[in-house]
mmCIF file of C-alpha atoms in Angstrom:
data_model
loop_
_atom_site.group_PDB
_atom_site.id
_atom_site.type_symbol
_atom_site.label_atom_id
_atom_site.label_comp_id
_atom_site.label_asym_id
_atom_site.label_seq_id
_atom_site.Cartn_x
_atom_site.Cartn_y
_atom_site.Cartn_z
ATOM 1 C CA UNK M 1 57.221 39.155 -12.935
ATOM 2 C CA UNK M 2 54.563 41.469 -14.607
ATOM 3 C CA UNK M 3 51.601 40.211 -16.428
ATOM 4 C CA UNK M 4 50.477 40.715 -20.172
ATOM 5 C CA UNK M 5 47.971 43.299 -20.499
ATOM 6 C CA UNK M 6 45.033 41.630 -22.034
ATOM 7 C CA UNK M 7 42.820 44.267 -22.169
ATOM 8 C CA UNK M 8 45.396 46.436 -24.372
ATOM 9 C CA UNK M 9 45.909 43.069 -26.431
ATOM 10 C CA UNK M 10 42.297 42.993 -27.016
ATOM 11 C CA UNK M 11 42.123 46.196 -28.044
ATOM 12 C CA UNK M 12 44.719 46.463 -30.893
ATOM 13 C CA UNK M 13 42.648 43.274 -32.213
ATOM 14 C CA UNK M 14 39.620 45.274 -32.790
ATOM 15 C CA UNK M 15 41.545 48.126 -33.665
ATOM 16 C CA UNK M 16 43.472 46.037 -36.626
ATOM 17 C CA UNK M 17 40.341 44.451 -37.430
ATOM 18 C CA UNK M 18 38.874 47.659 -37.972
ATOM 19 C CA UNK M 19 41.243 49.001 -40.017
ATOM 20 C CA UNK M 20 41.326 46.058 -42.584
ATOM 21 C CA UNK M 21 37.317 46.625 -42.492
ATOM 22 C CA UNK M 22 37.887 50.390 -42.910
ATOM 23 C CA UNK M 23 40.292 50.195 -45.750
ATOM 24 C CA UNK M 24 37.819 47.163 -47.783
ATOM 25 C CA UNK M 25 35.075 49.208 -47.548
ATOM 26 C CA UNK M 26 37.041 52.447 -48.876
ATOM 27 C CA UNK M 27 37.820 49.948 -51.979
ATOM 28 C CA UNK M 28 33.730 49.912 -52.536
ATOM 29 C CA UNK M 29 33.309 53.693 -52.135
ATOM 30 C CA UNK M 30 30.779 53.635 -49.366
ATOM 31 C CA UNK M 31 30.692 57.738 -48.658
ATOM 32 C CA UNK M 32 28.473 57.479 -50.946
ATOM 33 C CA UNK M 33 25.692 55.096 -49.485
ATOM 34 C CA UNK M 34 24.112 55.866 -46.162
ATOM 35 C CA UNK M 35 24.541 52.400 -44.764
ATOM 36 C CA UNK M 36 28.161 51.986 -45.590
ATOM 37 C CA UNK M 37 28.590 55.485 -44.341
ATOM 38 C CA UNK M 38 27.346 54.873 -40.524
ATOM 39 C CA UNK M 39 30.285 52.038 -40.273
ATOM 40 C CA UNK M 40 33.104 54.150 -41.860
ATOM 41 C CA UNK M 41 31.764 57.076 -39.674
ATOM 42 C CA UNK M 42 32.538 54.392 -36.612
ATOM 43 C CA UNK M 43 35.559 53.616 -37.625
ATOM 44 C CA UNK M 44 37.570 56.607 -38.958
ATOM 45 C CA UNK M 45 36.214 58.547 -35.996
ATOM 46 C CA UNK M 46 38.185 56.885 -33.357
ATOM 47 C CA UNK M 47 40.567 53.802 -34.790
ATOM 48 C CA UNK M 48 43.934 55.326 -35.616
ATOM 49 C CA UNK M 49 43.576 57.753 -32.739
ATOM 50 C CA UNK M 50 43.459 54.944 -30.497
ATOM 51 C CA UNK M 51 45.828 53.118 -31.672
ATOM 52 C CA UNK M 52 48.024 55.910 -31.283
ATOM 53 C CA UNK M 53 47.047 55.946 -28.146
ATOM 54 C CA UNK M 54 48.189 52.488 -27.331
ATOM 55 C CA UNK M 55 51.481 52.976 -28.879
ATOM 56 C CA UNK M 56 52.197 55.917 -26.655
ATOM 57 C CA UNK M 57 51.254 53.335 -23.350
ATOM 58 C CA UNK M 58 54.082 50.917 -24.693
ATOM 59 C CA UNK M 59 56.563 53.529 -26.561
ATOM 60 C CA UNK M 60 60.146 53.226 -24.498
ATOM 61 C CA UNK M 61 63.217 55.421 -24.944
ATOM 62 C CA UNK M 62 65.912 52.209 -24.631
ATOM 63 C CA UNK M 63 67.368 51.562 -28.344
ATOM 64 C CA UNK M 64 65.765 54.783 -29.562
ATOM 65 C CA UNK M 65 67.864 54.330 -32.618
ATOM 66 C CA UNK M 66 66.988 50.895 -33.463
ATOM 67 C CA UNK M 67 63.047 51.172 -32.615
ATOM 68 C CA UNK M 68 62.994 54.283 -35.052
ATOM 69 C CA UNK M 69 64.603 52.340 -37.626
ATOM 70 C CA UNK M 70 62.509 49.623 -37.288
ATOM 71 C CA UNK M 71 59.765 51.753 -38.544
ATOM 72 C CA UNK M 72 61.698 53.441 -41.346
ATOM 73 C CA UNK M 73 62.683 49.673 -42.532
ATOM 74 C CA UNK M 74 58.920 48.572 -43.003
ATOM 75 C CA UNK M 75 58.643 52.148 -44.605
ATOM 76 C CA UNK M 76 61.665 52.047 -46.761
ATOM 77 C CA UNK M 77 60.276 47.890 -48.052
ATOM 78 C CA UNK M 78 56.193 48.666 -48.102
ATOM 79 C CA UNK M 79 56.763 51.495 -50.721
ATOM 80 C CA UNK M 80 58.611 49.773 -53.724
ATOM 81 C CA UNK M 81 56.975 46.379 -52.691
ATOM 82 C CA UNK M 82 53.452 48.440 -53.133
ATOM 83 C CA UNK M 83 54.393 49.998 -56.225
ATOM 84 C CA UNK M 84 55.268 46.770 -57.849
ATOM 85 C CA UNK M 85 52.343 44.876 -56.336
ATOM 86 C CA UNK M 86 49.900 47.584 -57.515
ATOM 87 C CA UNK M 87 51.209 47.333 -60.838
ATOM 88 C CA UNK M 88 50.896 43.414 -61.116
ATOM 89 C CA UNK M 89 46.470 44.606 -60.420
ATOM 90 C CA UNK M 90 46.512 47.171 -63.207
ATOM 91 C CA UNK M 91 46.387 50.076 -60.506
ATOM 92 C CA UNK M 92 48.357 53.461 -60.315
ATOM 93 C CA UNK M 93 50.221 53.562 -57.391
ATOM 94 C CA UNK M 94 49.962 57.415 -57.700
ATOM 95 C CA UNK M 95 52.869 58.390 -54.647
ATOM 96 C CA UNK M 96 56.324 60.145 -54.530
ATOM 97 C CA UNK M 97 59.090 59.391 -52.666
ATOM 98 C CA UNK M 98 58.314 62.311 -49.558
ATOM 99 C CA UNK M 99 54.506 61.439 -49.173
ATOM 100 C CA UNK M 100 54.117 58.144 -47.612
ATOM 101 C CA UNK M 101 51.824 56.291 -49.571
ATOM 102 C CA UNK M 102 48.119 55.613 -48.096
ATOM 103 C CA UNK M 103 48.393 53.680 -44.832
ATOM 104 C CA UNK M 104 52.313 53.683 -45.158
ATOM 105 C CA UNK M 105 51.777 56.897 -43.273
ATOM 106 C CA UNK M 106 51.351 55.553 -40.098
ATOM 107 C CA UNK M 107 55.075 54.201 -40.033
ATOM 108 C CA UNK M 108 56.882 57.023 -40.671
ATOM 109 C CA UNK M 109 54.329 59.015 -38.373
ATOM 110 C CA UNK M 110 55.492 56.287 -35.655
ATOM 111 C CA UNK M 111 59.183 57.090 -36.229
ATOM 112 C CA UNK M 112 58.826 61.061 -35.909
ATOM 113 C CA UNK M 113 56.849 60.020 -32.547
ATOM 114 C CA UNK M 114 59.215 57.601 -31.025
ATOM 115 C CA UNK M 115 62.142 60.219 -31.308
ATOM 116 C CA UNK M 116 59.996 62.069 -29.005
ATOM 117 C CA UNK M 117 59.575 60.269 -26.320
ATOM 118 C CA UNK M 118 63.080 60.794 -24.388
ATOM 119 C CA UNK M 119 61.900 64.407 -24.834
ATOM 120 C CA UNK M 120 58.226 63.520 -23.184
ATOM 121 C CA UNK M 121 59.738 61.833 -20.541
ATOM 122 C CA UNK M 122 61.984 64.374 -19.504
ATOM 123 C CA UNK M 123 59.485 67.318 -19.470
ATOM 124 C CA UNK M 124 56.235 65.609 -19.591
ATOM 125 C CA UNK M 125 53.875 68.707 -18.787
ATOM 126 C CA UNK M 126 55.610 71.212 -21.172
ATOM 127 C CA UNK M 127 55.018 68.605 -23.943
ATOM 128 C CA UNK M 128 51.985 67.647 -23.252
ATOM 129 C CA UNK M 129 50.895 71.028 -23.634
ATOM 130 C CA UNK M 130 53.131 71.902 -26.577
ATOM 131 C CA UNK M 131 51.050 68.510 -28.308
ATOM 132 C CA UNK M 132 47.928 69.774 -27.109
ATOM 133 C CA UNK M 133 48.352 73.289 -28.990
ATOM 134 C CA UNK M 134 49.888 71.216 -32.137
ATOM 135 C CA UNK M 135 47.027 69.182 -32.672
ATOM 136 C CA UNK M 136 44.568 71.712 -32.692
ATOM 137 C CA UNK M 137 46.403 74.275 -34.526
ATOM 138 C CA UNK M 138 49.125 71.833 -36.569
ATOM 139 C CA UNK M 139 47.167 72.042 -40.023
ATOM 140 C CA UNK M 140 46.989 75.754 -39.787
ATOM 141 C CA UNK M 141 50.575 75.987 -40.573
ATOM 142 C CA UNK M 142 50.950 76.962 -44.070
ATOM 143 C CA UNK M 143 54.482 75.574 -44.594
ATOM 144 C CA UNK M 144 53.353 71.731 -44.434
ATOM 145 C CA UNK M 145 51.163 69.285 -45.840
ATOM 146 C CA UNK M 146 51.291 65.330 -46.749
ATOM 147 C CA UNK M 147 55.135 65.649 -47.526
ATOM 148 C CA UNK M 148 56.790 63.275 -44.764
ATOM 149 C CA UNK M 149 53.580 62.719 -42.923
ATOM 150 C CA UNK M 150 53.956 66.324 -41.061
ATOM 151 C CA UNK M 151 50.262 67.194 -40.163
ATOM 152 C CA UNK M 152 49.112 63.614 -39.638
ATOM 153 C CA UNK M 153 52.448 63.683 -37.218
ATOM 154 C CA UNK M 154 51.072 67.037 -35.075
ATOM 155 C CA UNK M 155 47.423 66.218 -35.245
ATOM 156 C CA UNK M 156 47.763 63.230 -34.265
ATOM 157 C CA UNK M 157 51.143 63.323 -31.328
ATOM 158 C CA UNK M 158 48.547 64.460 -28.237
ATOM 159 C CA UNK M 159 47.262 61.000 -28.411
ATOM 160 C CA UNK M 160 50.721 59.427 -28.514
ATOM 161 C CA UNK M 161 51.679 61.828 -25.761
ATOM 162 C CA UNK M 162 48.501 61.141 -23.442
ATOM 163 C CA UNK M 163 49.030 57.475 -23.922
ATOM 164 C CA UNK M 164 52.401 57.444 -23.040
ATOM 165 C CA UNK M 165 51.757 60.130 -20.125
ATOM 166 C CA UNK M 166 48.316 58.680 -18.977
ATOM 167 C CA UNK M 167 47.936 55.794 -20.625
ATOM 168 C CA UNK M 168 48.297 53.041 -18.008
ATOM 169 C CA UNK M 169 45.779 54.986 -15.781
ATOM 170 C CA UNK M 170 43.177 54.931 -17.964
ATOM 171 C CA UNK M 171 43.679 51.227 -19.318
ATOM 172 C CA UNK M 172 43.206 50.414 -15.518
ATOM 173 C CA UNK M 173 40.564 53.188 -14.914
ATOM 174 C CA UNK M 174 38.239 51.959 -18.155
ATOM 175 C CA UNK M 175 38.499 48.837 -16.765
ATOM 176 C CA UNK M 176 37.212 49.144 -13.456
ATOM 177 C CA UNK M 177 34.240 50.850 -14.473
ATOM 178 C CA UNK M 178 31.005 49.728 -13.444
ATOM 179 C CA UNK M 179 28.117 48.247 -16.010
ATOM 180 C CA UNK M 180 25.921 51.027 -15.595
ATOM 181 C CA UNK M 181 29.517 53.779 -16.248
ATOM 182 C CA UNK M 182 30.191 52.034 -19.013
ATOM 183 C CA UNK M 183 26.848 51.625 -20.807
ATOM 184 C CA UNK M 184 26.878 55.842 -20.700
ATOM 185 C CA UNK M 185 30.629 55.757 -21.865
ATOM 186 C CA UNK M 186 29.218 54.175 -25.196
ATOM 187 C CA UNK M 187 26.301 56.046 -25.044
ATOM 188 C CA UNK M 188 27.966 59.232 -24.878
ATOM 189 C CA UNK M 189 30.701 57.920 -27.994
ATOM 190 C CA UNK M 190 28.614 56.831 -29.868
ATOM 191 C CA UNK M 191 26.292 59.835 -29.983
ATOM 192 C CA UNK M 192 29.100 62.480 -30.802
ATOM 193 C CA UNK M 193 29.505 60.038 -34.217
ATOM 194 C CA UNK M 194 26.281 59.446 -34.363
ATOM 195 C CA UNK M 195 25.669 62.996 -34.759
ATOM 196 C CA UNK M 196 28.874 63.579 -36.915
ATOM 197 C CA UNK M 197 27.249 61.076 -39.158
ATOM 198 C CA UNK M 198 23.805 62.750 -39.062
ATOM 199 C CA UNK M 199 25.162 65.951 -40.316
ATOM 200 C CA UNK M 200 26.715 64.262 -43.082
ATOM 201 C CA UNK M 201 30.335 66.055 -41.604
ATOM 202 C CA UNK M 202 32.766 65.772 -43.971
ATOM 203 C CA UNK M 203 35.021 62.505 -44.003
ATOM 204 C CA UNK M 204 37.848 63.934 -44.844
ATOM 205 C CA UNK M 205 39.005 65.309 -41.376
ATOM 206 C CA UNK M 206 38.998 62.242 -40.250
ATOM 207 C CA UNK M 207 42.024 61.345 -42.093
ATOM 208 C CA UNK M 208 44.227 64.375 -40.281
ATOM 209 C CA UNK M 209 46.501 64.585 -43.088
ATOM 210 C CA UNK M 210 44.741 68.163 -45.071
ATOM 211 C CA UNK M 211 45.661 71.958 -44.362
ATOM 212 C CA UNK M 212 42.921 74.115 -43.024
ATOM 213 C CA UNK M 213 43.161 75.461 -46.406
ATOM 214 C CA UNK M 214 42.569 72.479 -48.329
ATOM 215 C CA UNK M 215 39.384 71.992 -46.414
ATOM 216 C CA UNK M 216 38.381 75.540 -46.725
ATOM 217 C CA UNK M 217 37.960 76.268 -43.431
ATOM 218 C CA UNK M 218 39.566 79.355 -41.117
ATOM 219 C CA UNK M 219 41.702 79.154 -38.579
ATOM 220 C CA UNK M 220 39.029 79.431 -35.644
ATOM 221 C CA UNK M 221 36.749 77.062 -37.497
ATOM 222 C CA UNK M 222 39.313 74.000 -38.169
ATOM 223 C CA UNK M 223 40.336 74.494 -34.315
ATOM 224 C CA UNK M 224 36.880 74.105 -33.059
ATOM 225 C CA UNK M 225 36.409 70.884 -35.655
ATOM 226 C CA UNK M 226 39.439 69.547 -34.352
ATOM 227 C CA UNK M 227 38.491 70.091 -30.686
ATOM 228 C CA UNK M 228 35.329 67.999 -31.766
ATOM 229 C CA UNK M 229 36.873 65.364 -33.180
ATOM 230 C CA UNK M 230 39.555 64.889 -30.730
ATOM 231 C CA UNK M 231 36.713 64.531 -27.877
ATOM 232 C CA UNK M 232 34.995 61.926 -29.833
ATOM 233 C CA UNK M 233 37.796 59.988 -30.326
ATOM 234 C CA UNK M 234 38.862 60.007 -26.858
ATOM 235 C CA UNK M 235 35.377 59.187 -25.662
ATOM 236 C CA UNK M 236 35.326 55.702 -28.516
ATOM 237 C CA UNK M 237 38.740 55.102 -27.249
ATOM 238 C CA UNK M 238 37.490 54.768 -23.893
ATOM 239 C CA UNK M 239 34.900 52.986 -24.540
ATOM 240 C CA UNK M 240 36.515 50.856 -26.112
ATOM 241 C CA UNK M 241 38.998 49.920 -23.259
ATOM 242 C CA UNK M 242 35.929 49.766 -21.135
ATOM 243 C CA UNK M 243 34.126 46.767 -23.103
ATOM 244 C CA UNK M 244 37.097 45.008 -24.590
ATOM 245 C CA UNK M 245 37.924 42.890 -21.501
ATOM 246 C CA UNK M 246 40.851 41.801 -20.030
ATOM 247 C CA UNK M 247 41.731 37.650 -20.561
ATOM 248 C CA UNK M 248 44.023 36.141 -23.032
ATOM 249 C CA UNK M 249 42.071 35.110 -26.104
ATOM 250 C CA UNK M 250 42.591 34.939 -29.438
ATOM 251 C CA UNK M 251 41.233 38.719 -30.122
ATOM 252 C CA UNK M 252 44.335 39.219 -27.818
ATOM 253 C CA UNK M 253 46.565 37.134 -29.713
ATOM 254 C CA UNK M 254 45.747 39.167 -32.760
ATOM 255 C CA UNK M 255 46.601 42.657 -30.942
ATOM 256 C CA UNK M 256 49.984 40.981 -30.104
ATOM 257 C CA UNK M 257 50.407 40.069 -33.968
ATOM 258 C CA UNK M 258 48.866 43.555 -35.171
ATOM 259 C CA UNK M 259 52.106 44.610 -36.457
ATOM 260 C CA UNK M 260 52.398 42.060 -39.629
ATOM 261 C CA UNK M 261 48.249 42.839 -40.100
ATOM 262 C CA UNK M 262 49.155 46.149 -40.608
ATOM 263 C CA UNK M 263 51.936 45.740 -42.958
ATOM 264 C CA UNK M 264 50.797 42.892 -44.828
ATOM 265 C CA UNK M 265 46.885 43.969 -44.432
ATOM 266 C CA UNK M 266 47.815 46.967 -47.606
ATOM 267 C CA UNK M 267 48.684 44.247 -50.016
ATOM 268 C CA UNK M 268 45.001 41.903 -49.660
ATOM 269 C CA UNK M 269 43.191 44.837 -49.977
ATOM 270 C CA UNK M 270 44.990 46.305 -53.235
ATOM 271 C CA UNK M 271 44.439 42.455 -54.498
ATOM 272 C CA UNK M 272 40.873 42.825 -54.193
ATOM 273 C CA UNK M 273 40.014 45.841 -55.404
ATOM 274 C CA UNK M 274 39.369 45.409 -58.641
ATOM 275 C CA UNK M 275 36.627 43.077 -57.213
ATOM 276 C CA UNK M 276 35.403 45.963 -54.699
ATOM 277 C CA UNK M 277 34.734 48.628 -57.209
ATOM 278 C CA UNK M 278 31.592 49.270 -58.171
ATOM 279 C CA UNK M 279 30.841 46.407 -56.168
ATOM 280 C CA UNK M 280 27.700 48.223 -54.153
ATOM 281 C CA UNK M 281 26.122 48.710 -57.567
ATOM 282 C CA UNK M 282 26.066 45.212 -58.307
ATOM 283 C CA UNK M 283 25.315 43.280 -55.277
ATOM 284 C CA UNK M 284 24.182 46.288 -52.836
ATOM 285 C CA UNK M 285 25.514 47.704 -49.714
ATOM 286 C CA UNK M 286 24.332 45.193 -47.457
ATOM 287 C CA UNK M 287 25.868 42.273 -49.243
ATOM 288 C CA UNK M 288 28.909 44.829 -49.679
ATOM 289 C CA UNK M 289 28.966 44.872 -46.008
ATOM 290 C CA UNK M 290 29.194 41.340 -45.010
ATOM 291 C CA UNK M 291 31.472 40.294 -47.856
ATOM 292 C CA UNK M 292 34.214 42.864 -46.232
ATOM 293 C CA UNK M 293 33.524 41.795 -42.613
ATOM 294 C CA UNK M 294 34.106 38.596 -43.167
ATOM 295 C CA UNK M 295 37.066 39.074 -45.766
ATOM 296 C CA UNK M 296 38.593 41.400 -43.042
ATOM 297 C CA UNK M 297 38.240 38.259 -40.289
ATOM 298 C CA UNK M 298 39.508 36.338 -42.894
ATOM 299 C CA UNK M 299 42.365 38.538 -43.407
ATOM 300 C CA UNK M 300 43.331 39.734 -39.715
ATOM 301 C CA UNK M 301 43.562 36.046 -38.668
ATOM 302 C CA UNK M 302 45.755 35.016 -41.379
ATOM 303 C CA UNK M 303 48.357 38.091 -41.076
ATOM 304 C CA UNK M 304 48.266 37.630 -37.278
ATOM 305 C CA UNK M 305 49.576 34.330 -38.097
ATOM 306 C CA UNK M 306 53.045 34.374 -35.157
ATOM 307 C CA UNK M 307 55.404 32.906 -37.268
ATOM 308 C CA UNK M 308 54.847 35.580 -40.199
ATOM 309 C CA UNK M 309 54.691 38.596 -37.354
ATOM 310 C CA UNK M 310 57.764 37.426 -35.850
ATOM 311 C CA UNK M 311 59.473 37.052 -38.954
ATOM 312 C CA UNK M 312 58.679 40.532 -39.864
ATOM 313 C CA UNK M 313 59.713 41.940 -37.094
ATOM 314 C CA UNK M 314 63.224 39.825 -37.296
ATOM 315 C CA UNK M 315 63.626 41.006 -40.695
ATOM 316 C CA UNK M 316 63.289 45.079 -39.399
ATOM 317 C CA UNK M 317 65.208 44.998 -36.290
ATOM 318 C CA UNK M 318 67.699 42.902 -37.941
ATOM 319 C CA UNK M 319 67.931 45.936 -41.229
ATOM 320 C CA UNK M 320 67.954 48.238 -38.476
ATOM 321 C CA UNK M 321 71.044 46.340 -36.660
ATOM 322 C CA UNK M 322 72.663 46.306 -39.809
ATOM 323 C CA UNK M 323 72.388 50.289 -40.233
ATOM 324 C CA UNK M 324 73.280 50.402 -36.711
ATOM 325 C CA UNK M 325 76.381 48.252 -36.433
ATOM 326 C CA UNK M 326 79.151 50.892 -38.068
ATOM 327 C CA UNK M 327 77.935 53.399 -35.529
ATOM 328 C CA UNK M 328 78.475 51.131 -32.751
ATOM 329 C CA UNK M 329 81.878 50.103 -33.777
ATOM 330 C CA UNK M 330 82.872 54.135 -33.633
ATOM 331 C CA UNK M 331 82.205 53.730 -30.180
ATOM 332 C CA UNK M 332 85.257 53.493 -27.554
ATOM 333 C CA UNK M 333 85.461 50.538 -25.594
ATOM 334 C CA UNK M 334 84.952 51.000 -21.347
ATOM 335 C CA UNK M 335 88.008 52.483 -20.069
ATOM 336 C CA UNK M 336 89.754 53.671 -23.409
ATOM 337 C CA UNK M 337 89.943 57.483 -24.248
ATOM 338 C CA UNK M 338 88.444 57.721 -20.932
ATOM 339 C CA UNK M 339 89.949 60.952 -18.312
ATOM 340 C CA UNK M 340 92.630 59.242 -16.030
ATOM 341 C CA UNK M 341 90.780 60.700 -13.417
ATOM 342 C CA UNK M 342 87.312 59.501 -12.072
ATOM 343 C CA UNK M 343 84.729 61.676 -11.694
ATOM 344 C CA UNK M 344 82.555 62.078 -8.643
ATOM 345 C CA UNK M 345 79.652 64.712 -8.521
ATOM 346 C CA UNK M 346 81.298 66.169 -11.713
ATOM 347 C CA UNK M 347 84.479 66.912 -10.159
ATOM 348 C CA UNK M 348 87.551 65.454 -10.578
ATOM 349 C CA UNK M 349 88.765 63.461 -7.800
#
């Protein structure tokens, strides 16, 4: 019987942890102090990347239908739930029905990448490569933008494709490194964002979801950027994998949970942001700081709470059912409408 992969357990719990960190501290606007800057630097660098990454090493092609839908569900219930929720706070949930609202993104994003993976597995090379060219080149094409999560879909898909590809050889590879190989491994990460963060790069490629144009950038320039960033995730990503460890704990428990974190994590954070603004000015970036680490503990544990994550995912697979079920019922039962004949090799026998 095969054995629960801790280590990729472990690292979804950081990953969700980071992102209810990243998306507290975005409440505060911390672009705009240099300490707040050097964690949202760490973070936007590398966490959704990886975690794309880690949904490509456990994406299957079995019940395509229903695992897509499962993803347009949460999609199709997060957006009117948000819009009433932000209303309750006094905020403008400023969205339209084509552009997936904030992180809501990554759900639809998940869907367009899941109905890919019959095609990766049949011709692995020719889409790696086809992914490869996307993500550099993707937000060149002057056709797309935010609508339906399109660029965030092809910048993003090499890292769903590697980890699907790849994947479980590099989960096994990072962890057999030795102290001394992975010491360098974060050494070398944490350099390319160090320097990122030096140069004062501009945050908003880290959120994949802008046109070259938007950014004001050429062709050849928002390539090379993109190379950058693509390396520097890979390298935190591996890191990562190489210091997360590999025993059941509850960081582990959490990774298996991070499903309802991310869902549910949107809704916490809209609470308290009427609380986070202009909260730096008041109480300063430091206090800033710890008050959203330890909200975003807080947080993560809660959501990862089993009951509510298998709940949630109840609720979606059984919408999706649902949507399924008249489809299924089209289909002819074994033996009827089939040829007389039986087949063998193609040819009637």
């Amino acid at each position: 019987m095969p054995t629960r992969n801790h280590r990729l357990d472990r690292a979804k719990g950081v990953l969700i942890f980071t992102v209810v960190l990243g998306h507290l501290l975005a409440r505060a606007s911390p672009w705009e102090s240099d300490l707040l800057r050097a964690p949202m630097y760490l973070i936007y660098s590398f966490h959704m990347p990886a975690f794309i990454f880690l949904a490509g090493i456990t994406a299957k092609s079995g019940r395509l239908a229903q695992r897509i839908l499962v993803f347009l569900v949460l999609l199709a219930t997060v957006l009117p739930l948000m819009w009433v929720w932000m209303r309750l706070f006094g905020l403008s949930p400023d969205y339209t029905f084509l552009t997936p609202f904030w992180y809501s993104w990554f759900l639809l994003s998940m869907a367009w990448w899941t109905l890919t993976v019959p095609v990766i597995e049949r011709f692995p090379r020719a889409v790696l490569a086809i992914s490869l060219v996307t993500g550099l080149v993707g937000a060149a094409v002057p056709t797309v933008d935010s609508e339906l999560s399109v660029v965030r879909t092809l910048v993003f898909w090499p890292f769903f494709v590697v980890g699907k590809l790849y994947g479980a050889r590099m989960l096994r590879w990072a962890g057999g490194l030795d102290v001394g190989r992975r010491i360098s491994l974060a050494v070398a990460a944490v350099t390319v964002t160090g320097i990122l963060y030096l140069d004062e790069f501009d945050n908003d490629w880290f959120y994949g979801k802008e046109r070259f144009a938007h950014v004001d950038v050429g062709v050849p320039e928002g390539v090379g950027i993109r190379l950058v960033l693509d390396v520097a995730a890979l390298l935190m990503t591996l890191a990562l994998l190489a210091w997360v460890g590999d025993r059941n704990s509850p960081l582990a428990t959490i990774g298996r949970h991070s499903l309802s974190v991310y869902v549910l994590h949107g809704f916490v954070v809209r609470a308290l942001q009427p609380v986070l603004d202009g909260s730096i000015a008041a109480y300063g970036s430091l206090t800033v700081l710890g008050i959203c680490v330890v909200l975003s503990v807080v947080s993560t544990w809660l959501l990862a709470w089993e009951p509510l994550d298998r709940a949630l995912r109840r609720y979606a697979s059984t919408v999706a059912d649902l949507l399924l079920s008249p489809f299924r019922s089209l289909r002819p039962a074994a033996g009827v409408g089939a040829d007389s004949t039986r087949t063998r090799g193609g040819a009637p026998t």
